[in-house]
Amino acid sequence: MKIGTRPDTFYTEQATRSLVSDIPADLVIKINDTTYLLHKSSLLPKCGLLQRLCPDSSDSENVPLELHDMPGGADAFELCAKFCYGVSINISAHNFVPALCAAKLLQMNESIEKGNFVGKLEAFFSSCILEGWKDSIAALQATDKLPEWSENLGITRKCIDSIIEKILTPPPQVKWSYTYTRPGYTRKQHHSVPKDWWTEDVSDLNIDLFRCIIMAIRSTYVLPPQLIGEALHVYACKWLPGITKLKSSFNSATQTEESKTVRRKILETIVSMIPADRGSVSAGFLLRLLSISSPLGVSPVTKTELIKRASIQFEEATVSDLLYPSSSSLDKNFYDTELVLAVLESFLKFWKRISPGAVDNRHLLKSIRNVGKLIDSYLQVVARDDNMPVLKFVSLAEAVPAIGRLEHDDLYEAINIYLKVHPDLSKADKKRLCGILECQRLTPEVRAHAVKNEFLPLRTVVQLLYFEQEKDSKATPSSKLQKSHDLLLGAKKRPDTRDSHVKRSLVNKEEFKREEITRRTSHAESREKGQHRAKRSDDRLALDLERKMVIKGDTEEIGSEKLRGAKEERMSSSKLELDSKKSIQRARSKKSEHGREKGR
């Protein structure tokens, strides 16, 4: 807004501001280090304050009026003075706030004179500034220098209401200009308005004003939590540049205590505004905030909240989200493994708390296994740190529960990298490091590589070989004894086992005995056959007894259970043989008696 038509004839001479005029100055006003030589005839008709402060007598001495509490200082007062002289001035959203505050102090109201400065400024504020998007932002930003005056005059509240109203406007209805400089975004004539179009402009505000807007938006429940989270992310990237760098600037000794305090307040305020909804901000953003929390010295409450929020979304993180330098000056490690361990432990506590029997919960089981893979991948990176102690490496690896790893291939890769980078590792440290590896959880390809790995301690290689041998034995349980014997003797092929031979012998024996009993019973009952049949039966009986002795010698070499079984069968067979023998003897005696009777 342009006011006035006269040319600007104010000039400075030795810290004194004057106006080119033929009339001598009769009003002296001091504001801080600047002195103004002005005229009562031009200022008093429009300034109620000066009317009360200046004496009525025109003959009195020009006593300087000290207005050191002038809001906006000398620049704001000069705008008011130029308005009184009719000098051309430009009012914009950037200088509107100090000009209005100064005019209010000088009481340049309509009650003093029609068309006064305050009325013109308020009309401009309502019709122009509040109707525009960027003007509302700029005016609200200007209130930062005069917070009390702006609050009392209602400037702050009106600007915030105007900004919130525009943010809540549906994107298709947004017609005003806004700033949107996301990488890869090129605005076109008919390009649809992005949902987060307002976040970059709002991030220009200080943290207190930004918080007022965000909390007011959240209270409406119109915008989704993810959009609120995006606004927090944009603000943090602008005011906390350390979260976008691997080598954080917060470790710099040149950082002043004042800037550290400001950034600490920003970080704590951002954390307090993060929506409770999971996924409103990314896990990487939470971890980046956590990584700079210690250098800034944030409160324990804020740090605990960040660890808790990051642990809930830990499975969504990537390895790059965990790669932050150690913030401790005493820690020579490049990577901050303590931060990762703290989040992992919090994740495990949360996991156990919500589901003690999580082994049966597929979702939680998948979650913890994703975290296990993330930690193993992270270990493969930190293993390349020359100063990484074995205990820290092992502690982080052991923190993952057993159910968090289906296989140990990734863990083996991390251990292998660590051993290569640290060739001077002691035997005790190697034993401690490789002790976390479970051989049975390695895939055959990785086990084959591990057996030939010269960096692994001999103890681990022996365990791998033993497991491989035991696995092969379990794969063919019927030939377990034979294969072990073959491995010891170096044999390639052996005949049938003694157990199978004995078993076949026992079966043949049983069948033979049954046939023999049948034959002998038949011979005993037949009276027409000769004695030579009885003799043949005796021969076969002798052969059977001989076979029985051979079988008995063989069965003494088998196990205790088979021995008892064979013994019982031999006792049964002996009983049957005895019965058969008695039957034959009775048959023979009857035949002899028949022969004697016939001879008589």
XYZ file of C-alpha atoms in Angstrom:
600
model
C 0.000 0.000 0.000
C 1.339 3.384 -0.983
C 0.386 6.419 1.105
C 1.338 10.070 0.536
C 2.495 12.015 -2.464
C 5.299 14.313 -1.296
C 8.898 13.353 -2.084
C 11.023 11.994 0.715
C 13.236 14.854 1.979
C 14.421 13.285 5.249
C 18.178 13.326 5.669
C 20.743 12.346 8.322
C 23.491 14.518 9.730
C 25.571 13.319 12.695
C 22.954 10.844 13.981
C 20.234 13.452 13.543
C 17.334 13.024 11.165
C 15.810 16.193 9.766
C 13.424 17.302 7.066
C 14.352 19.775 4.386
C 12.090 22.737 5.132
C 12.118 26.504 5.294
C 10.456 26.348 8.673
C 12.810 25.794 11.615
C 12.243 22.617 13.643
C 10.467 23.060 16.975
C 9.983 19.419 18.031
C 12.905 17.246 19.164
C 12.273 13.543 19.656
C 14.952 11.047 20.728
C 14.498 7.368 20.012
C 17.437 5.270 21.214
C 20.523 6.657 19.390
C 18.614 8.688 16.814
C 17.413 12.274 17.238
C 14.616 13.747 15.086
C 14.231 17.463 14.448
C 10.588 17.902 13.374
C 7.657 20.310 13.449
C 4.777 20.414 15.889
C 2.436 21.739 13.250
C 2.719 18.547 11.233
C 2.821 15.881 13.970
C 0.630 17.097 16.818
C -2.676 17.204 14.830
C -2.372 13.484 14.117
C -0.597 12.150 17.267
C -2.605 12.145 20.468
C 0.414 11.127 22.559
C 2.489 14.081 21.392
C -0.406 16.441 22.129
C -0.276 15.408 25.785
C 3.505 15.426 26.062
C 4.198 18.771 24.394
C 3.553 22.006 26.384
C 0.868 24.331 25.131
C 3.090 27.412 25.115
C 4.808 27.909 21.788
C 7.467 30.083 23.449
C 8.795 27.277 25.652
C 12.170 25.734 24.972
C 12.406 22.712 22.661
C 12.845 20.051 25.313
C 13.619 16.673 23.697
C 10.939 14.002 24.085
C 12.434 10.614 24.760
C 10.412 7.775 23.245
C 12.828 4.892 23.760
C 9.990 2.390 24.168
C 8.754 2.992 20.668
C 7.740 -0.438 19.189
C 9.716 -1.025 16.040
C 12.273 1.609 17.004
C 13.278 4.599 14.914
C 12.232 2.974 11.619
C 8.641 2.515 12.746
C 8.460 6.036 14.171
C 9.807 7.493 10.927
C 6.977 5.805 8.964
C 4.482 7.540 11.245
C 6.312 10.863 10.954
C 6.391 10.668 7.152
C 2.657 9.953 7.132
C 2.111 13.128 9.131
C 4.131 15.126 6.591
C 2.408 13.457 3.621
C 5.653 11.916 2.397
C 5.178 8.901 0.147
C 5.610 5.593 2.038
C 5.074 1.948 1.118
C 3.369 -0.381 3.581
C 3.722 -4.134 3.105
C 3.279 -7.278 5.127
C 6.903 -7.000 6.238
C 6.693 -3.520 7.850
C 3.011 -3.454 8.660
C 3.345 -4.835 12.205
C 5.890 -2.294 13.541
C 4.067 0.541 11.758
C 0.720 -0.350 13.359
C 2.267 -0.797 16.803
C 4.045 2.564 16.582
C 0.881 4.287 15.345
C -1.064 2.784 18.239
C 1.512 4.087 20.718
C 1.372 7.566 19.184
C -2.462 7.352 19.284
C -2.910 8.109 15.599
C -6.557 7.077 15.754
C -9.699 8.212 13.980
C -10.752 10.019 17.148
C -7.801 12.354 16.756
C -8.272 12.976 13.036
C -10.301 11.423 10.273
C -8.375 9.205 7.873
C -5.583 8.778 10.393
C -2.745 6.283 10.114
C -4.187 3.514 12.333
C -7.398 3.347 10.320
C -5.579 3.069 7.033
C -3.263 0.345 8.390
C -6.130 -1.735 9.801
C -8.047 -1.522 6.539
C -4.974 -2.644 4.629
C -4.477 -5.513 7.086
C -8.019 -6.839 6.676
C -8.454 -6.355 2.960
C -5.010 -7.274 1.669
C -2.690 -8.990 4.113
C -5.158 -11.451 5.601
C -6.555 -12.292 2.185
C -3.189 -13.360 0.873
C -1.297 -16.534 1.757
C 2.308 -15.391 1.759
C 1.381 -11.964 3.154
C -0.264 -13.631 6.145
C 2.884 -15.689 6.699
C 5.130 -12.620 6.411
C 2.995 -10.550 8.781
C 2.888 -13.361 11.320
C 6.626 -13.755 10.998
C 7.052 -10.039 11.734
C 5.154 -10.396 14.995
C 8.120 -12.357 16.327
C 9.930 -9.077 17.073
C 6.959 -7.522 18.829
C 5.164 -10.490 20.420
C 3.393 -8.641 23.240
C 2.215 -5.738 21.117
C 1.088 -8.076 18.349
C -0.789 -10.272 20.765
C -2.536 -7.380 22.460
C -3.533 -5.815 19.153
C -4.883 -9.127 17.847
C -2.472 -9.253 14.930
C -1.088 -12.669 15.842
C -4.472 -14.284 16.339
C -5.884 -12.923 13.092
C -2.856 -14.053 11.072
C -2.976 -17.552 12.540
C -6.697 -17.871 11.837
C -6.193 -16.766 8.253
C -3.328 -19.234 7.732
C -5.253 -22.155 9.245
C -8.301 -21.378 7.114
C -6.170 -21.553 3.964
C -4.391 -24.750 5.050
C -7.730 -26.481 5.590
C -8.920 -25.442 2.125
C -9.208 -28.456 -0.218
C -6.196 -28.523 -2.592
C -8.300 -28.164 -5.772
C -9.584 -24.828 -4.430
C -6.130 -23.373 -3.740
C -5.684 -20.426 -6.118
C -2.955 -18.419 -4.405
C 0.802 -18.600 -4.834
C 2.825 -20.894 -2.563
C 6.388 -22.187 -2.269
C 7.054 -25.803 -3.200
C 10.625 -26.709 -4.063
C 10.671 -30.483 -3.506
C 13.324 -32.309 -5.562
C 11.863 -33.630 -8.790
C 8.749 -31.458 -8.614
C 8.109 -29.165 -11.570
C 5.013 -27.050 -11.298
C 2.982 -26.876 -14.479
C 0.038 -24.752 -15.487
C -2.576 -27.415 -14.857
C -0.596 -29.406 -12.320
C -2.668 -30.614 -9.384
C -1.917 -28.943 -6.061
C 0.005 -31.312 -3.718
C -1.577 -31.987 -0.346
C 1.451 -30.647 1.525
C 1.629 -27.413 -0.496
C 1.634 -25.288 2.684
C 4.416 -26.970 4.667
C 7.378 -25.120 3.186
C 5.957 -21.628 3.716
C 4.891 -22.358 7.279
C 8.399 -23.582 8.093
C 9.635 -19.974 7.839
C 7.995 -19.179 11.170
C 9.710 -19.462 14.521
C 9.056 -22.559 16.562
C 6.466 -20.955 18.864
C 4.305 -19.638 16.017
C 4.780 -22.873 14.087
C 3.599 -24.818 17.109
C 0.481 -22.637 17.414
C -0.484 -23.393 13.821
C 0.239 -27.127 13.997
C -1.641 -27.619 17.259
C -4.600 -25.639 15.925
C -4.677 -27.791 12.772
C -4.466 -31.002 14.788
C -7.403 -29.917 16.940
C -9.647 -29.776 13.852
C -8.990 -33.455 12.921
C -9.377 -32.504 9.252
C -5.893 -33.304 7.986
C -4.424 -36.823 8.286
C -1.591 -37.423 10.784
C 0.825 -38.176 7.941
C 0.375 -34.637 6.610
C 1.110 -33.192 10.036
C 4.175 -35.397 10.203
C 5.361 -34.141 6.826
C 5.121 -30.540 8.052
C 7.247 -31.474 11.087
C 9.774 -33.150 8.812
C 10.060 -30.104 6.540
C 10.487 -27.802 9.528
C 13.141 -30.014 11.118
C 15.132 -30.221 7.885
C 15.188 -26.425 7.678
C 16.056 -25.615 11.282
C 17.998 -28.746 12.260
C 20.297 -29.300 9.259
C 22.324 -31.888 11.164
C 19.622 -34.515 10.633
C 20.287 -34.534 6.885
C 24.027 -35.169 7.177
C 26.057 -38.190 8.146
C 28.728 -36.103 9.822
C 26.636 -34.031 12.125
C 27.483 -30.377 12.582
C 26.319 -30.629 16.169
C 29.673 -32.083 17.166
C 31.438 -28.933 16.035
C 33.241 -27.009 18.742
C 32.281 -23.745 17.036
C 28.646 -24.233 17.910
C 27.634 -21.496 20.299
C 25.668 -22.199 23.421
C 22.926 -19.877 22.206
C 22.410 -21.740 18.935
C 22.542 -25.014 20.827
C 19.782 -23.829 23.139
C 17.606 -22.719 20.214
C 18.028 -26.030 18.421
C 17.357 -27.986 21.575
C 14.072 -26.139 22.005
C 13.147 -26.801 18.370
C 13.875 -30.506 18.716
C 11.919 -30.908 21.942
C 8.962 -28.983 20.514
C 8.891 -31.069 17.334
C 8.918 -34.295 19.353
C 6.027 -33.047 21.479
C 3.953 -32.366 18.341
C 4.414 -35.742 16.610
C 0.960 -37.348 16.275
C 0.444 -40.516 18.293
C -0.651 -42.406 15.175
C 1.907 -44.943 14.004
C 3.367 -43.986 10.650
C 2.653 -40.273 11.002
C 6.423 -39.825 10.635
C 8.954 -42.285 9.274
C 11.236 -44.444 11.377
C 14.222 -42.828 9.679
C 13.067 -39.355 10.751
C 12.682 -40.501 14.364
C 16.140 -42.064 14.331
C 17.683 -38.905 12.857
C 16.116 -36.829 15.604
C 17.410 -39.320 18.145
C 20.914 -39.163 16.705
C 21.210 -35.418 17.409
C 19.384 -35.469 20.739
C 22.471 -36.258 22.814
C 24.752 -33.563 21.285
C 22.026 -30.983 21.868
C 21.483 -32.142 25.436
C 17.727 -32.676 25.199
C 15.792 -33.687 28.284
C 15.661 -37.386 29.286
C 11.897 -37.326 28.760
C 12.302 -36.269 25.129
C 15.025 -38.819 24.468
C 12.978 -41.614 26.047
C 9.973 -40.650 23.947
C 12.074 -40.715 20.774
C 13.476 -44.162 21.599
C 9.976 -45.454 22.287
C 8.520 -44.040 19.066
C 11.477 -45.270 16.992
C 11.256 -48.775 18.481
C 7.579 -49.102 17.549
C 8.457 -48.499 13.877
C 11.901 -50.101 14.007
C 11.124 -52.770 11.410
C 10.396 -50.027 8.852
C 13.920 -48.593 9.134
C 16.746 -49.191 6.679
C 20.454 -49.621 7.322
C 21.138 -46.049 6.188
C 18.736 -44.845 8.891
C 21.064 -46.347 11.516
C 24.377 -45.005 10.247
C 25.128 -42.041 12.497
C 28.429 -41.079 14.061
C 28.996 -41.502 17.749
C 28.214 -38.330 19.679
C 30.460 -39.116 22.636
C 33.867 -37.451 22.667
C 35.263 -40.412 24.623
C 34.044 -42.941 22.087
C 36.464 -43.534 19.232
C 33.910 -45.549 17.287
C 32.628 -43.942 14.141
C 29.164 -45.468 14.396
C 26.820 -44.943 17.329
C 25.949 -48.536 18.131
C 24.666 -47.560 21.578
C 21.810 -45.679 19.949
C 20.840 -48.704 17.852
C 21.105 -51.031 20.848
C 18.852 -48.766 22.919
C 16.167 -48.763 20.216
C 16.476 -52.531 19.748
C 16.054 -53.209 23.473
C 13.037 -50.920 23.577
C 11.591 -52.760 20.576
C 11.999 -56.111 22.320
C 10.359 -54.802 25.497
C 7.448 -53.442 23.500
C 7.193 -56.707 21.592
C 7.101 -58.826 24.756
C 4.696 -56.481 26.500
C 2.007 -56.481 23.828
C 2.236 -60.236 23.208
C 4.096 -62.490 25.679
C 3.336 -65.470 23.437
C 4.415 -63.728 20.265
C 5.824 -66.918 18.809
C 2.256 -67.773 17.864
C 1.573 -64.307 16.469
C 2.563 -64.297 12.808
C 2.592 -60.535 12.485
C 4.856 -59.970 15.464
C 7.058 -62.886 14.492
C 7.516 -61.383 11.048
C 8.246 -58.029 12.639
C 11.015 -59.318 14.876
C 12.580 -61.278 12.033
C 12.633 -58.146 9.908
C 14.424 -56.386 12.746
C 16.839 -59.315 13.004
C 17.744 -58.975 9.320
C 18.120 -55.214 9.780
C 20.539 -55.666 12.690
C 22.614 -58.271 10.811
C 22.874 -55.942 7.815
C 23.862 -53.106 10.155
C 26.528 -55.325 11.739
C 28.031 -55.946 8.298
C 28.579 -52.177 7.985
C 29.882 -51.423 11.491
C 32.211 -54.439 11.260
C 34.341 -52.320 8.920
C 35.017 -49.814 11.721
C 38.625 -50.310 12.843
C 37.811 -49.148 16.369
C 34.713 -51.274 16.871
C 35.258 -53.364 20.047
C 34.329 -57.034 20.028
C 32.096 -56.662 23.078
C 29.949 -53.965 21.458
C 29.676 -55.987 18.284
C 28.743 -59.152 20.171
C 26.309 -57.349 22.498
C 24.364 -55.974 19.568
C 24.346 -59.346 17.797
C 23.230 -61.226 20.925
C 20.432 -58.753 21.611
C 18.455 -60.296 18.754
C 16.516 -63.281 20.173
C 16.832 -66.743 18.640
C 13.468 -66.518 16.888
C 14.631 -63.332 15.190
C 16.960 -65.290 12.895
C 15.800 -68.115 10.671
C 19.345 -68.464 9.334
C 22.734 -67.227 10.467
C 24.083 -66.523 6.981
C 23.947 -62.722 7.365
C 25.454 -62.941 10.838
C 28.273 -65.119 9.490
C 28.946 -62.533 6.797
C 29.202 -59.797 9.457
C 31.596 -61.923 11.535
C 33.676 -62.729 8.472
C 34.004 -59.023 7.632
C 34.958 -58.213 11.216
C 37.657 -60.897 11.252
C 39.131 -59.621 7.979
C 39.186 -55.985 9.143
C 40.639 -56.968 12.552
C 43.358 -59.530 11.692
C 45.179 -59.017 15.003
C 42.246 -60.205 17.095
C 43.233 -62.376 20.075
C 42.170 -66.012 20.360
C 39.842 -65.166 23.245
C 38.136 -62.430 21.234
C 37.809 -64.719 18.222
C 36.247 -67.367 20.418
C 33.855 -64.802 21.891
C 32.968 -63.464 18.457
C 32.370 -66.820 16.793
C 30.543 -68.153 19.838
C 27.395 -66.307 18.750
C 27.295 -68.300 15.512
C 25.089 -71.408 15.359
C 26.448 -73.896 12.826
C 23.145 -75.695 12.373
C 21.522 -72.456 11.172
C 23.891 -71.958 8.265
C 22.876 -72.978 4.780
C 24.982 -75.710 3.104
C 26.647 -73.184 0.782
C 27.690 -70.927 3.677
C 28.881 -73.912 5.745
C 31.024 -75.016 2.839
C 32.565 -71.545 2.726
C 33.024 -71.406 6.491
C 34.886 -74.738 6.613
C 37.518 -73.289 4.259
C 37.619 -69.859 5.975
C 41.126 -69.344 7.307
C 40.009 -66.459 9.540
C 37.726 -68.653 11.647
C 39.207 -70.264 14.771
C 39.897 -74.008 14.622
C 37.247 -74.704 17.256
C 34.514 -73.274 15.039
C 35.718 -75.221 12.000
C 35.668 -78.457 14.019
C 32.108 -77.717 15.124
C 31.111 -77.192 11.514
C 32.671 -80.494 10.474
C 31.078 -82.375 13.341
C 27.668 -80.932 12.548
C 28.071 -81.832 8.886
C 28.945 -85.440 9.798
C 26.087 -85.700 12.287
C 23.654 -84.287 9.746
C 24.681 -86.897 7.181
C 24.216 -89.643 9.768
C 20.715 -88.444 10.651
C 19.806 -88.314 6.990
C 20.053 -92.187 6.721
C 19.283 -93.609 10.194
C 19.132 -97.278 8.933
C 22.788 -97.122 7.922
C 24.022 -94.857 10.740
C 26.148 -97.589 12.398
C 27.504 -98.800 9.077
C 28.417 -95.276 7.893
C 30.225 -94.447 11.128
C 32.163 -97.713 10.839
C 32.974 -96.971 7.205
C 34.230 -93.488 8.110
C 36.563 -94.959 10.720
C 37.928 -97.792 8.569
C 37.894 -95.877 5.292
C 35.866 -98.584 3.603
C 33.904 -97.843 0.483
C 31.562 -100.829 0.481
C 30.635 -103.496 2.987
C 28.467 -106.711 2.728
C 25.133 -107.139 4.425
C 25.117 -106.516 8.131
C 25.094 -109.329 10.673
C 21.663 -108.234 11.894
C 20.027 -108.844 8.542
C 21.823 -112.240 8.169
C 20.649 -113.415 11.577
C 17.161 -112.237 10.840
C 17.005 -114.227 7.610
C 18.471 -117.286 9.354
C 15.817 -117.153 12.062
C 13.034 -116.912 9.480
C 14.406 -119.869 7.504
C 14.797 -121.867 10.667
C 11.192 -121.323 11.677
C 9.898 -122.408 8.301
C 12.184 -125.456 8.302
C 10.994 -126.568 11.738
C 7.358 -126.365 10.763
C 7.952 -128.476 7.649
C 10.022 -130.979 9.596
C 7.366 -131.438 12.266
C 4.762 -132.035 9.618
C 6.913 -134.609 7.889
C 7.845 -136.442 11.073
C 4.287 -136.604 12.276
C 3.248 -138.000 8.945
C 6.026 -140.611 9.077
C 5.087 -141.633 12.585
C 1.460 -142.217 11.643
C 2.331 -144.181 8.508
C 2.797 -147.850 9.273
C 3.611 -148.840 5.692
C 6.923 -146.990 5.362
C 10.190 -148.637 6.147
C 12.822 -147.998 8.738
C 15.055 -146.176 6.258
C 12.566 -143.239 6.446
C 13.119 -143.074 10.190
C 16.873 -143.053 9.606
C 16.547 -140.160 7.146
C 14.499 -138.306 9.702
C 17.270 -138.817 12.244
C 19.777 -137.404 9.771
C 17.628 -134.354 9.180
C 17.187 -133.904 12.910
C 20.952 -133.956 13.329
C 21.290 -131.371 10.550
C 18.709 -129.191 12.218
C 20.533 -129.366 15.533
C 23.763 -128.413 13.780
C 22.126 -125.390 12.187
C 20.703 -124.440 15.544
C 24.191 -124.375 17.012
C 25.470 -122.181 14.187
C 22.590 -119.746 14.656
C 23.176 -119.711 18.386
C 26.808 -118.679 17.876
C 25.770 -115.907 15.537
C 23.051 -114.515 17.767
C 25.460 -114.116 20.690
C 27.079 -111.207 18.817
C 23.909 -109.083 18.423
C 22.378 -106.647 20.957
C 20.767 -107.593 24.234
C 17.181 -107.261 22.999
C 17.724 -109.453 19.928
C 19.611 -111.958 22.100
C 16.666 -112.333 24.424
C 14.336 -112.756 21.435
C 16.542 -115.409 19.869
C 16.859 -117.216 23.193
C 13.098 -117.431 23.564
C 12.812 -118.774 19.998
C 15.507 -121.395 20.673
C 13.680 -122.500 23.817
C 10.460 -122.821 21.825
C 12.278 -124.695 19.052
C 13.916 -127.077 21.549
C 10.549 -127.850 23.034
C 9.132 -128.590 19.605
C 12.148 -130.764 18.754
C 11.755 -132.696 21.995
C 8.101 -133.324 21.284
C 8.971 -134.470 17.772
C 11.673 -136.816 19.094
C 9.261 -138.394 21.554
C 6.712 -138.920 18.791
C 9.321 -140.694 16.659
C 10.450 -142.891 19.548
C 6.857 -143.926 20.253
C 6.393 -144.715 16.582
C 9.557 -146.852 16.539
C 8.565 -148.775 19.687
C 5.155 -149.555 18.262
C 6.753 -150.766 15.041
C 9.135 -153.043 16.921
C 6.321 -154.553 18.929
C 4.384 -155.125 15.735
C 7.380 -156.892 14.213
C 7.845 -159.204 17.194
C 4.190 -160.086 17.221
C 4.386 -160.874 13.529
C 7.424 -163.090 14.079
C 5.635 -165.099 16.663
